[in-house]
XYZ file of C-alpha atoms in Angstrom:
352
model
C 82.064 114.371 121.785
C 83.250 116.603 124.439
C 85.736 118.881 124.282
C 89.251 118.390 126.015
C 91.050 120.066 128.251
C 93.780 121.209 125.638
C 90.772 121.975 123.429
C 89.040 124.240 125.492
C 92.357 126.014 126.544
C 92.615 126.877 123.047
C 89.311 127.685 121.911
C 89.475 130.465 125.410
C 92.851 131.524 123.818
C 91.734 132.583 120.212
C 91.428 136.330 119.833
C 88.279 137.683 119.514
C 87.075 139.246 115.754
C 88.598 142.717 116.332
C 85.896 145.364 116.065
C 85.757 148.240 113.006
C 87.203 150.864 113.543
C 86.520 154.026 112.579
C 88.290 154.206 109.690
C 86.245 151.070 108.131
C 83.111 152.361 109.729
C 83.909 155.236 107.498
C 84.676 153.409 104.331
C 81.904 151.121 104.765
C 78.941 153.464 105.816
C 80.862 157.070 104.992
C 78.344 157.625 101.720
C 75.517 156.238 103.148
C 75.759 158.607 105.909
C 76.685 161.640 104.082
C 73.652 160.920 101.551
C 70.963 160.765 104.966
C 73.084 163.574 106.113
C 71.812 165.927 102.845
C 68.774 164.408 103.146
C 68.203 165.558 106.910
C 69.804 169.189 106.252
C 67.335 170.488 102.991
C 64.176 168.654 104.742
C 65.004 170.606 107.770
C 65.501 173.883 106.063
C 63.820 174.028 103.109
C 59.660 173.438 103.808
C 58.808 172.759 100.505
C 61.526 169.940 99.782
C 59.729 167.867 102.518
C 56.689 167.653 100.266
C 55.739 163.853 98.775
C 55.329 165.731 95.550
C 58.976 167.040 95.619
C 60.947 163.312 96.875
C 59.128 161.854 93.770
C 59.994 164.768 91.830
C 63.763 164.285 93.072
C 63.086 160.289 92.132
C 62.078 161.179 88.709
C 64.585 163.665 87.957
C 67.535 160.906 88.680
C 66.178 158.568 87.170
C 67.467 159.103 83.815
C 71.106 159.307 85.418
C 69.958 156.165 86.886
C 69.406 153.994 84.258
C 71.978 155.373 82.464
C 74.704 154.894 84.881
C 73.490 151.303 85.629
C 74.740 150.743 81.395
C 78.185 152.156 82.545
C 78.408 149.840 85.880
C 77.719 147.281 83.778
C 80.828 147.455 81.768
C 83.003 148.699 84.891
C 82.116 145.728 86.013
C 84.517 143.796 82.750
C 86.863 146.007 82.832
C 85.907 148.912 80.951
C 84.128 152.342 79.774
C 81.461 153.177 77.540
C 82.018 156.751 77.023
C 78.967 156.498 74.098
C 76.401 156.615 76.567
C 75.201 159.950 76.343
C 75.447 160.474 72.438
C 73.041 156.951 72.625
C 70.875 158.622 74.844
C 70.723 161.740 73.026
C 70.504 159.368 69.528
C 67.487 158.048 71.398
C 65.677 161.653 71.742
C 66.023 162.433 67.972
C 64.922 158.926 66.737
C 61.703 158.769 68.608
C 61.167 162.022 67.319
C 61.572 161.586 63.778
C 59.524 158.458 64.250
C 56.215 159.664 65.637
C 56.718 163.590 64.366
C 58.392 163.121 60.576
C 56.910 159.410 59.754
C 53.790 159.869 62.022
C 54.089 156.546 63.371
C 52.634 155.528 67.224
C 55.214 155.524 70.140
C 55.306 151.455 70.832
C 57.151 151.857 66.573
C 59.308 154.208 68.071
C 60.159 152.136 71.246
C 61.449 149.468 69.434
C 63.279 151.204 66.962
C 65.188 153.407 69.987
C 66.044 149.939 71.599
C 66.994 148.409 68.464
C 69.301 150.974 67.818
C 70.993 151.112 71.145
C 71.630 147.443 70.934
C 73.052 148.081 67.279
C 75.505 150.810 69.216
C 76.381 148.639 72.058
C 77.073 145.706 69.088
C 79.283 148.313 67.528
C 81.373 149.235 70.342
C 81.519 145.101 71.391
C 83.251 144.481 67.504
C 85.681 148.028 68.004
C 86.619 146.319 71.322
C 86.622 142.668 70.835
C 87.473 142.074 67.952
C 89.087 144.734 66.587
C 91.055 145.144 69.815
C 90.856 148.801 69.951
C 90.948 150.604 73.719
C 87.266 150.881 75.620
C 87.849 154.329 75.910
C 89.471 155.305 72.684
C 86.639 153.079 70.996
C 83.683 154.391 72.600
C 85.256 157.880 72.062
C 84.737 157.459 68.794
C 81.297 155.990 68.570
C 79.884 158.880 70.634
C 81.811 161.304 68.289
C 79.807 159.570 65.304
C 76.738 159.060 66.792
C 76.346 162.602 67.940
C 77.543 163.665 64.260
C 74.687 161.047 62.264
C 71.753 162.092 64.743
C 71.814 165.836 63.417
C 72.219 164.785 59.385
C 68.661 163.596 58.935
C 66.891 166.521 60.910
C 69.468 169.143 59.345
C 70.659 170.153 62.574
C 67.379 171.192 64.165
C 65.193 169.971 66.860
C 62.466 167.803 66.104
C 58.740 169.599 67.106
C 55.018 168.588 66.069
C 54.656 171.871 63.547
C 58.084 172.085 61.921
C 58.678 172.658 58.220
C 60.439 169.694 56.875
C 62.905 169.981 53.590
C 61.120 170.181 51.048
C 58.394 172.336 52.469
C 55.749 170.397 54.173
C 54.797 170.359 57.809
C 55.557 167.439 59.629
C 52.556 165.508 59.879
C 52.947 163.691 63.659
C 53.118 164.201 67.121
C 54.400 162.896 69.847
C 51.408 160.203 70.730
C 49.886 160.055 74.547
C 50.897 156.453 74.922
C 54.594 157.488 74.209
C 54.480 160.526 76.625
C 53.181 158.111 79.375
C 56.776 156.829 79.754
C 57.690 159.699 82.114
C 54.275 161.539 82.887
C 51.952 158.402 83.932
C 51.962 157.386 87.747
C 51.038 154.063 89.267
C 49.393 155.218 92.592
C 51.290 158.417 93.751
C 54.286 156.753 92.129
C 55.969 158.179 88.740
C 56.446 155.553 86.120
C 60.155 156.904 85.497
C 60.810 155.511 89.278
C 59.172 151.901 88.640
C 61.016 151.458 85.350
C 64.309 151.919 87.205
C 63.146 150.082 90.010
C 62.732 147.050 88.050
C 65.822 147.330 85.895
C 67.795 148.153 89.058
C 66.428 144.433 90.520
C 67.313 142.970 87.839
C 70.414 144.338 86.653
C 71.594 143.730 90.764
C 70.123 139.703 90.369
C 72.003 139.481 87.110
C 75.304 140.322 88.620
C 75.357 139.044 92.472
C 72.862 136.122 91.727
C 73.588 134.425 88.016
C 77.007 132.468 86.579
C 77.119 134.903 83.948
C 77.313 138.278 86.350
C 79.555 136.686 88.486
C 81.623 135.535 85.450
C 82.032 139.215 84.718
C 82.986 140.217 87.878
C 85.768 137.970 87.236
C 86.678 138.832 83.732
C 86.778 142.576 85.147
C 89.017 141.613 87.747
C 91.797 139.427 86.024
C 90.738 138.737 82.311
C 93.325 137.082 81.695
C 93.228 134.301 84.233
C 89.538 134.284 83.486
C 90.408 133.465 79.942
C 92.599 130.857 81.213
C 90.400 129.049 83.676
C 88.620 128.813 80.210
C 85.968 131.919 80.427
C 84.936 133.368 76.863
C 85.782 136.595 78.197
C 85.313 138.444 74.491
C 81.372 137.010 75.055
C 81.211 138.452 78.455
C 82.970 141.966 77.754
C 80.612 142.113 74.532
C 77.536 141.522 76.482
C 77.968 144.299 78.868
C 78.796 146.980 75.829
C 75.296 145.970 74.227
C 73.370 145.808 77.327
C 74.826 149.508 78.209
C 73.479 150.769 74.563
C 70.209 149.653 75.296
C 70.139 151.053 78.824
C 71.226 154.345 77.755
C 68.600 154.002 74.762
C 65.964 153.518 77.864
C 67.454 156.848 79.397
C 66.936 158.325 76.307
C 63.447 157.156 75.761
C 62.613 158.789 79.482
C 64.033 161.714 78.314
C 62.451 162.230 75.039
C 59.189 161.829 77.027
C 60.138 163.801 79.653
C 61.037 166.697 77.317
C 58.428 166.129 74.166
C 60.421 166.913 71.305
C 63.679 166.128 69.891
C 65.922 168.112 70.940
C 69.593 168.055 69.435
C 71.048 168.947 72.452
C 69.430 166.413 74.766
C 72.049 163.887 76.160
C 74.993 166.132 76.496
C 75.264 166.132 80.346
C 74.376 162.457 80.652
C 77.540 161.140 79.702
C 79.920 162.965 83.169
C 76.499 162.547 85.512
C 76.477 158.914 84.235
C 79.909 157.954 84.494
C 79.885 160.052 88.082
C 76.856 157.755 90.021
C 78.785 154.776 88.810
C 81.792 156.003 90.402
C 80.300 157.008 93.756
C 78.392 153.456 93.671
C 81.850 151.940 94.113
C 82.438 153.238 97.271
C 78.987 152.084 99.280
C 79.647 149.801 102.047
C 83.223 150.105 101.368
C 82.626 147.251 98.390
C 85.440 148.871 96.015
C 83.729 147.345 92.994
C 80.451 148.595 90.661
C 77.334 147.594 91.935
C 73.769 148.049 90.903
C 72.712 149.434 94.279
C 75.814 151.632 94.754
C 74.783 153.492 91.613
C 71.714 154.148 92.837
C 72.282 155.727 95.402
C 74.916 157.873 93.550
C 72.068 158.718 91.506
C 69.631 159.718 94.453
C 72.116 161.376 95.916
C 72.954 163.852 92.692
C 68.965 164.035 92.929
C 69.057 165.333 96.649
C 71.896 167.991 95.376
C 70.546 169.553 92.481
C 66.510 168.923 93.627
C 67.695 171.211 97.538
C 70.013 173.430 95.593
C 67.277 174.284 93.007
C 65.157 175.203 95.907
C 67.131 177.062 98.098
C 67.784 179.199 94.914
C 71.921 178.068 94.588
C 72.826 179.271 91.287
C 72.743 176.018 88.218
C 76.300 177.020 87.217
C 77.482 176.302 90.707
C 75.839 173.061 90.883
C 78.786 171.181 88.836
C 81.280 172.254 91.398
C 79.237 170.608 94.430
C 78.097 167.637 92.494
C 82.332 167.411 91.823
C 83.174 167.665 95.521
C 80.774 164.854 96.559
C 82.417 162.844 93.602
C 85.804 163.450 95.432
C 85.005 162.516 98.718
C 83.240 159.304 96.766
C 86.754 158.643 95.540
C 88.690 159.320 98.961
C 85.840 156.290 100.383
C 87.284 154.194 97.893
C 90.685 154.622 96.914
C 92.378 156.531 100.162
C 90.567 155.515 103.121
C 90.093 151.632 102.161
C 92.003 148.668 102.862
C 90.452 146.941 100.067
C 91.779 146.612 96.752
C 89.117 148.571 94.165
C 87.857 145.648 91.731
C 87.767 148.026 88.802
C 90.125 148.115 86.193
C 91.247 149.603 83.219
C 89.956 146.895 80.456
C 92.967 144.575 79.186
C 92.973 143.366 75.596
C 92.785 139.730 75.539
């Protein structure tokens, strides 16, 4: 039917949608442009960062942070923090060492067993949590406390190498096998394998949270568990899942790692835990979303790959490279928490 007078009087009337302004153009697209803005500045002064070979090198470094960091999005998302991640990761190194070095086995034995165990870590922290109602962050405090502790007692506190005299005098009989070793030094094309495996998991840990019931039912247990547990939600179900899934993505980081390096090194996994936590972090503040988000961390994780990858090659010194991989972490934070409207979705994790 056609409008009436009156009607059309008042449809002229209504205000237009006001335009963003700058400071929501800022919030929204602030990261975004500050990681194209890095990205311009080395390629324009540093000849050999514009090399194919060095972007996929860049890829393939972050991708361990990566994969990594998409485990601790997943349980910002509920509400919490697995501070484990790195110990698991590290845990990950020395088991597919022992596995195919000590025991001689081939590298899809140690695969399994690395995921296995993550999932067993992840299933630890979801009972500390859960059930026994203990803190996120005290709990996985003490899991990666433990876990760093049991992966030196059955290698004596050394690294793990083809060659090395075991305890009671014998060299270890293994190696690490080609097919294991594949997992960060194969390419598909001119692509590095370390890039599609994150690729994939990044898909589908982003169609698991924006596109299923059960990532959007997290979302909502992060947010307000409590009315989640009311509206009937098993949040304890939820809040576990995300623990176990971060195990076995850190496990994956570690298995990249162990590859990348070929031997089991005792100190591998150290440094995940801060760069982890840190991608997730900056992730919240892409396109001014003020929650964690598969994508976000992504990009956090590219863009500590753009840092350290131009850095490294206009010869900035490594113990410098903390303190500008800690600004950009700040100004992540000012996208989210000063300069937005929006109320950040993440939360400390509530005991329910």
């Amino acid at each position: 039917m056609p409008k009436t007078e009156a009607e059309r009087g008042t449809a002229a009337a209504a205000p237009a949608e006001p335009r963003p302004g700058v400071r929501e153009l800022a919030v929204r697209y602030g990261f975004i442009a500050i990681t194209v803005a890095l990205f311009v500045f080395f390629a324009l002064t540093e000849e050999t960062f514009r090399q194919p070979s060095t972007l996929f090198s860049m890829l393939k470094f972050a991708s361990v942070v990566a994969v990594v960091g998409l485990g601790v999005t997943l349980t910002m998302v509920v509400g919490g923090l697995d501070l484990s991640v790195g110990a698991v990761a590290g845990m990950a190194v020395t088991i597919s060492a022992m596995t195919m070095v000590i025991y001689a086995q081939v590298g899809g034995v140690a695969i399994a067993l690395v995921l296995l165990a993550g999932a067993l870590i992840g299933a630890v922290n979801a009972l500390l949590i859960v059930v026994l109602r203990i803190p996120d962050l005290l709990a996985t405090l003490a899991t990666m406390f433990i876990v760093m502790g049991l992966k030196l007692v059955p290698v004596d506190g050394q690294s793990v190498s083809s060659g090395m005299v075991l305890r009671d005098g014998s060299v270890a009989p293994g190696r690490f096998t080609p097919d294991f070793l594949a997992i960060d030094r194969a390419f598909v094309g001119p692509i590095p394998l370390p890039v599609l495996i994150v690729g994939v998991i990044s898909v589908a840990t982003w169609f698991f949270l924006t596109r299923t019931r059960w990532g959007r039912l997290m979302y909502a247990v992060g947010a307000n568990p409590e009315a989640s547990r009311l509206a009937g939600v098993r949040v304890g179900r939820y809040r576990a899942l995300a623990y176990v899934l971060s195990g076995v993505f850190a496990a994956i980081g570690g298995l990249i790692l162990s590859a990348r390096i070929g031997q089991g090194d005792i100190s591998a996994g150290n440094s995940l835990l801060l760069d982890a936590v840190a991608v997730a972090l900056v992730g919240t503040s892409v396109l001014g979303m003020g929650r964690p988000n598969a994508w976000g961390t992504i990009l956090g994780a590219v863009l500590v790959g753009i840092l350290i990858t131009g850095l490294t090659i206009a010869g900035f010194p490594y113990y410098g490279q903390d303190v500008v991989k800690g600004i950009v972490l700040l100004l992540a934070l000012l996208f989210s928490f000063t300069l937005s409207r929006r109320r950040t979705r993440y939360t400390p994790a509530a005991v329910i």
